[in-house]
GROMACS .gro file of N, CA and C in nm:
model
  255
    1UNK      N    1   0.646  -3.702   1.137
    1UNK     CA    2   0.601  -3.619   1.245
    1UNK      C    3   0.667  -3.480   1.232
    2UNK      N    4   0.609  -3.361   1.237
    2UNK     CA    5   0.652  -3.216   1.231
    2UNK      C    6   0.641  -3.169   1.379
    3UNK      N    7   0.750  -3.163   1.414
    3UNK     CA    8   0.770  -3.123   1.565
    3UNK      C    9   0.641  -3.147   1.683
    4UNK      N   10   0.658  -3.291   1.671
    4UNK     CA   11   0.554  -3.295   1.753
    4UNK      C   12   0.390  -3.318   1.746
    5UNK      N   13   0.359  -3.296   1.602
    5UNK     CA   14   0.194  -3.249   1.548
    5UNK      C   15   0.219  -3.389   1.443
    6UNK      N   16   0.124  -3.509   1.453
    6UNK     CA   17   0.137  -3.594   1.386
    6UNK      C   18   0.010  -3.548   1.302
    7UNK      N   19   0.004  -3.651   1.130
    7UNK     CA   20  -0.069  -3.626   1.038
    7UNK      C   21  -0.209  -3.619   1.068
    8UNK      N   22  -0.263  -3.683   1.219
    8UNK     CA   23  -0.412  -3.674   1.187
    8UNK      C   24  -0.447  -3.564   1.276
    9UNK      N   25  -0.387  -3.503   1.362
    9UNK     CA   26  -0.355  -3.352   1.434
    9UNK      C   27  -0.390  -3.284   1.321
   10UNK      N   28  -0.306  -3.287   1.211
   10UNK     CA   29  -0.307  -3.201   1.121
   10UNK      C   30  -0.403  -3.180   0.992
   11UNK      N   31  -0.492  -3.292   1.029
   11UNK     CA   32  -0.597  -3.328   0.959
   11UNK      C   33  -0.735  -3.297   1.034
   12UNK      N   34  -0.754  -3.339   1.160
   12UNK     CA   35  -0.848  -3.258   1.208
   12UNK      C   36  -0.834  -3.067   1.217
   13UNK      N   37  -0.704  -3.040   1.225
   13UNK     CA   38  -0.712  -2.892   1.205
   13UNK      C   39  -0.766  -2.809   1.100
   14UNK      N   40  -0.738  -2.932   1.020
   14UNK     CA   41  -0.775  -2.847   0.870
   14UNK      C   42  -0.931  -2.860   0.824
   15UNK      N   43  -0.953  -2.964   0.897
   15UNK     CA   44  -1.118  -2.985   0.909
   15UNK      C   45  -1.190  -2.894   1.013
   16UNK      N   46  -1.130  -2.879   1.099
   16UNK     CA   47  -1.180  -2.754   1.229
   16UNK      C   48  -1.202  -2.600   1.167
   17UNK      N   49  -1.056  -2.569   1.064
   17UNK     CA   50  -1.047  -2.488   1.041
   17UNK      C   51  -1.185  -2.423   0.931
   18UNK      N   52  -1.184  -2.548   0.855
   18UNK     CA   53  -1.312  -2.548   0.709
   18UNK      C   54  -1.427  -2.486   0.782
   19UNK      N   55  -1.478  -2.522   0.877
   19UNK     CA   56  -1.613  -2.560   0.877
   19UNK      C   57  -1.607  -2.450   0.970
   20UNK      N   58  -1.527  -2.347   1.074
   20UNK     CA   59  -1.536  -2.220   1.058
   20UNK      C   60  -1.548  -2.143   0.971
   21UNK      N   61  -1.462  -2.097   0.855
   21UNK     CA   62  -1.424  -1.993   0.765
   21UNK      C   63  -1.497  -2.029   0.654
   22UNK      N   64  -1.513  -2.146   0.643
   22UNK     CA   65  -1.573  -2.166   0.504
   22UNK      C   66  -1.442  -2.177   0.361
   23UNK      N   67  -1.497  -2.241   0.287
   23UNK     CA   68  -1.386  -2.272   0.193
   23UNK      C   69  -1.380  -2.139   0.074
   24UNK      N   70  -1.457  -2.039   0.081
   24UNK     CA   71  -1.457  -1.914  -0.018
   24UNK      C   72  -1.403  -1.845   0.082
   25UNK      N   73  -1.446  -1.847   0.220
   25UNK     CA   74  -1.355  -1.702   0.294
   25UNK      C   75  -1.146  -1.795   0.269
   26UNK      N   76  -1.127  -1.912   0.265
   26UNK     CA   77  -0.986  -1.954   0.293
   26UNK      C   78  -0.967  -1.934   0.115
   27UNK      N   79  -1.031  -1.967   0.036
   27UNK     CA   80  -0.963  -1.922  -0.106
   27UNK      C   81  -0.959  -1.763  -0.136
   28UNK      N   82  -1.009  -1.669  -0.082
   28UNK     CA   83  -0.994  -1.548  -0.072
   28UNK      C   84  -0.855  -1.500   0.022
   29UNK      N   85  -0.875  -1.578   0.136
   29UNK     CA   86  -0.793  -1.563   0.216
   29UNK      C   87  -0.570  -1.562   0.173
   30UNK      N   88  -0.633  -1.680   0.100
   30UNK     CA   89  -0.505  -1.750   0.003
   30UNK      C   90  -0.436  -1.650  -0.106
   31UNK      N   91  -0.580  -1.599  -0.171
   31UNK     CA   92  -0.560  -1.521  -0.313
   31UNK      C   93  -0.511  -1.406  -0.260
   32UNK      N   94  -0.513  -1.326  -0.150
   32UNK     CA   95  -0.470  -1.209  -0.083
   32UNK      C   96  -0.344  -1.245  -0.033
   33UNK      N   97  -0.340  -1.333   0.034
   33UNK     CA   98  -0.238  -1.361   0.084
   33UNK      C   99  -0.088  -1.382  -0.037
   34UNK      N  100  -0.131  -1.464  -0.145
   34UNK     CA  101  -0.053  -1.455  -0.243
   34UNK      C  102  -0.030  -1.353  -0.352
   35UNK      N  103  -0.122  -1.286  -0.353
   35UNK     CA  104  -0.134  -1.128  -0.393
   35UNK      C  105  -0.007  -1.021  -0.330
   36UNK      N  106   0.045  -1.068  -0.154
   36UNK     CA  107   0.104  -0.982  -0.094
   36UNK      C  108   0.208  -1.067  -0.079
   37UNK      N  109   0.253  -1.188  -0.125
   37UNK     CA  110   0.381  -1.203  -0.121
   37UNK      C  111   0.436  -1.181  -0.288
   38UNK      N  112   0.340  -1.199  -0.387
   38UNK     CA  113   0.411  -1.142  -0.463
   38UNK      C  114   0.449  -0.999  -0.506
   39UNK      N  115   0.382  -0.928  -0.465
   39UNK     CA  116   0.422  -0.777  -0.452
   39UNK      C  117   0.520  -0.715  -0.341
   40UNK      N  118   0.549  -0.818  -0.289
   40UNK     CA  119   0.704  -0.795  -0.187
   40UNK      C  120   0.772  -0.876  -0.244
   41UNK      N  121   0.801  -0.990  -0.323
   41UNK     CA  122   0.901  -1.023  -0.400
   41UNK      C  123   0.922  -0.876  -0.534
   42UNK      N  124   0.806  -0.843  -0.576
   42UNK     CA  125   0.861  -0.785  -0.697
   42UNK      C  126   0.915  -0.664  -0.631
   43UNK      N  127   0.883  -0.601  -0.446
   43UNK     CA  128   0.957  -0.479  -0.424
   43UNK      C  129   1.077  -0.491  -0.376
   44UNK      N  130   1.118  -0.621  -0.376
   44UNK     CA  131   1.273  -0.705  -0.318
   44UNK      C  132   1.371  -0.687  -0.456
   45UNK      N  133   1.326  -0.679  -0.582
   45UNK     CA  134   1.346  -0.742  -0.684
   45UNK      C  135   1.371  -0.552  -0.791
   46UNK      N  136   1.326  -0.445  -0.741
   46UNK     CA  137   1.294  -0.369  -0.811
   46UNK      C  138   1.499  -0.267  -0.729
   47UNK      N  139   1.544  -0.210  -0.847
   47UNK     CA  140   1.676  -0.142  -0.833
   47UNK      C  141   1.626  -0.005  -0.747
   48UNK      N  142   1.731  -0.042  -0.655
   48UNK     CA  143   1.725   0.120  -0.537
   48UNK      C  144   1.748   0.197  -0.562
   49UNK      N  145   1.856   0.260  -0.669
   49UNK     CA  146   1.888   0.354  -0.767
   49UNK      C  147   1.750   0.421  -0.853
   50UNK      N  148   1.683   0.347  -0.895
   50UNK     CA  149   1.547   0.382  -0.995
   50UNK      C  150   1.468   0.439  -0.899
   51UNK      N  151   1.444   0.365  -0.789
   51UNK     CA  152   1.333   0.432  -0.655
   51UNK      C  153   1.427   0.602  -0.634
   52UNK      N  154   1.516   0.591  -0.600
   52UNK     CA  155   1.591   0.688  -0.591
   52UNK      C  156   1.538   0.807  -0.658
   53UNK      N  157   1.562   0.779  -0.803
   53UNK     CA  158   1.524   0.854  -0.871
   53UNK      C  159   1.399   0.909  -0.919
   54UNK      N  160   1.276   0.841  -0.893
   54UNK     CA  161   1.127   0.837  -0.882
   54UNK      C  162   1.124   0.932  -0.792
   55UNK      N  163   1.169   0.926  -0.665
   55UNK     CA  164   1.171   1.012  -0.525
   55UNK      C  165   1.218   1.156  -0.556
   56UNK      N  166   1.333   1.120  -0.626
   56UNK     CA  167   1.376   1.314  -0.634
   56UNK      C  168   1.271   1.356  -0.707
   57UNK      N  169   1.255   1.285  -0.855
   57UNK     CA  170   1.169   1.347  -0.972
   57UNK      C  171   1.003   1.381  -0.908
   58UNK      N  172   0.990   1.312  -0.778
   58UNK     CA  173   0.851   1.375  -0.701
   58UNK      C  174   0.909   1.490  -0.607
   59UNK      N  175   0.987   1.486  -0.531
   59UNK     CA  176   1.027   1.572  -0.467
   59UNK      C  177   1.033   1.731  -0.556
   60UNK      N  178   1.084   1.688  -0.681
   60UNK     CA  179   1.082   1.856  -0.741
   60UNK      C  180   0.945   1.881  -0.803
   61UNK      N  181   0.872   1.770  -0.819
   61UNK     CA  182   0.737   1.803  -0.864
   61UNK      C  183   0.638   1.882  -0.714
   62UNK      N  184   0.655   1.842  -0.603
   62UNK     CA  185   0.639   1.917  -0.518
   62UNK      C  186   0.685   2.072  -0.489
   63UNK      N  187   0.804   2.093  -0.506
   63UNK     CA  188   0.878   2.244  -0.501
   63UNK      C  189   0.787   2.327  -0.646
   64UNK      N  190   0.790   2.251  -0.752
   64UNK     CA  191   0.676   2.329  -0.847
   64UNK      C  192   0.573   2.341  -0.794
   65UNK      N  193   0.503   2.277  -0.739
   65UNK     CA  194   0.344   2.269  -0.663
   65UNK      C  195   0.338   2.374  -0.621
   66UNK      N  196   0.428   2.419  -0.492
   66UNK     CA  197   0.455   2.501  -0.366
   66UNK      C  198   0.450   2.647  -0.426
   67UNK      N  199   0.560   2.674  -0.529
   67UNK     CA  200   0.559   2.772  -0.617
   67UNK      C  201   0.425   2.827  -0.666
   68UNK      N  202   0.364   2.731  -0.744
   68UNK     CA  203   0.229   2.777  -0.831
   68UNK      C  204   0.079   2.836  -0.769
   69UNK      N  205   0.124   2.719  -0.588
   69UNK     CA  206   0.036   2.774  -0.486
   69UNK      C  207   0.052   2.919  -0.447
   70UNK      N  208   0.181   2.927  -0.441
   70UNK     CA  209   0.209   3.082  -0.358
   70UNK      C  210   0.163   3.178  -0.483
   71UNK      N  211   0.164   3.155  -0.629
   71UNK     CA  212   0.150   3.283  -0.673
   71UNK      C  213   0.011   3.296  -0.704
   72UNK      N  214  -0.054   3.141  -0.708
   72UNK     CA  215  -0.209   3.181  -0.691
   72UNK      C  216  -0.253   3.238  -0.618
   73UNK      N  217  -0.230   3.215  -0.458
   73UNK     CA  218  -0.257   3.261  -0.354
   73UNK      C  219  -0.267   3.409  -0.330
   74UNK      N  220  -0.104   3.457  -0.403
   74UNK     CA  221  -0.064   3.614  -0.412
   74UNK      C  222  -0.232   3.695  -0.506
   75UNK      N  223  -0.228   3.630  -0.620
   75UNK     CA  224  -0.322   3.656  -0.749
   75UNK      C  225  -0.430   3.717  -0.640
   76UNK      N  226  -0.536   3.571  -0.608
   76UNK     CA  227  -0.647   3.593  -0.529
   76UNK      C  228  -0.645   3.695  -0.387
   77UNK      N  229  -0.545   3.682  -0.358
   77UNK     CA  230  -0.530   3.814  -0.265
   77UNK      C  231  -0.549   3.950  -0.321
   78UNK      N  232  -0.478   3.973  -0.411
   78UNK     CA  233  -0.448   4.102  -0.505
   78UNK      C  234  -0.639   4.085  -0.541
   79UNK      N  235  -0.710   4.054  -0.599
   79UNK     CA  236  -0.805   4.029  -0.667
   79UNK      C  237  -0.927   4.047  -0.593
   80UNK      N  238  -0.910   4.003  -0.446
   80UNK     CA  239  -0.995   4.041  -0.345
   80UNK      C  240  -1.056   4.171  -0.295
   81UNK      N  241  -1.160   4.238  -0.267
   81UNK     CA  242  -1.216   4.355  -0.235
   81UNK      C  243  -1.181   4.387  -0.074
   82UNK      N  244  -1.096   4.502  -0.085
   82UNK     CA  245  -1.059   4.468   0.058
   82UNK      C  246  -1.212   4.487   0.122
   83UNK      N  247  -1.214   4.494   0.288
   83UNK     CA  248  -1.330   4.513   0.383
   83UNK      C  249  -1.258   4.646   0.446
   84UNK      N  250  -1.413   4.723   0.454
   84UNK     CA  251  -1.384   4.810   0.514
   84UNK      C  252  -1.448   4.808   0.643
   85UNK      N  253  -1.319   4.857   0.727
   85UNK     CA  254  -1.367   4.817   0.911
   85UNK      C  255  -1.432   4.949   0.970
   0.00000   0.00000   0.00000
């Protein structure tokens, strides 16, 4: 007995459950589901130091971004016909 829920409890549930969802929506259901615990084991599993370092090495790829924007920006300004008011 599991707290209370004896085996044929737990046998009509699983029969209740079938014949809602269908047995392709619960093997989909499963394959996702095990899809997302193993990709939180492997992010349990991956060194905080390395993330660390992924993070700065984007962080300065951003500050280049920012840079290349502003002098395009400058360019196409310069390049523009002013309007006359």
């Amino acid at each position: 007995m599991l707290g209370g829920i004896s085996l044929w409890q737990l046998a009509i549930l699983l029969v209740i459950v079938v014949l809602l969802f269908g047995t392709k929506k619960l093997r989909n259901l499963g394959g996702d589901l095990g899809g997302a615990v193993k990709g939180f084991k492997k992010a349990m599993n991956e060194d905080p130091k390395e993330e660390e370092k992924k993070l700065e090495s984007d962080a300065d790829f951003a500050e280049t971004d920012k840079a290349e924007v502003k002098e395009q920006t400058k360019e196409q300004v310069k390049d523009e016909p002013k309007a006359d008011k």
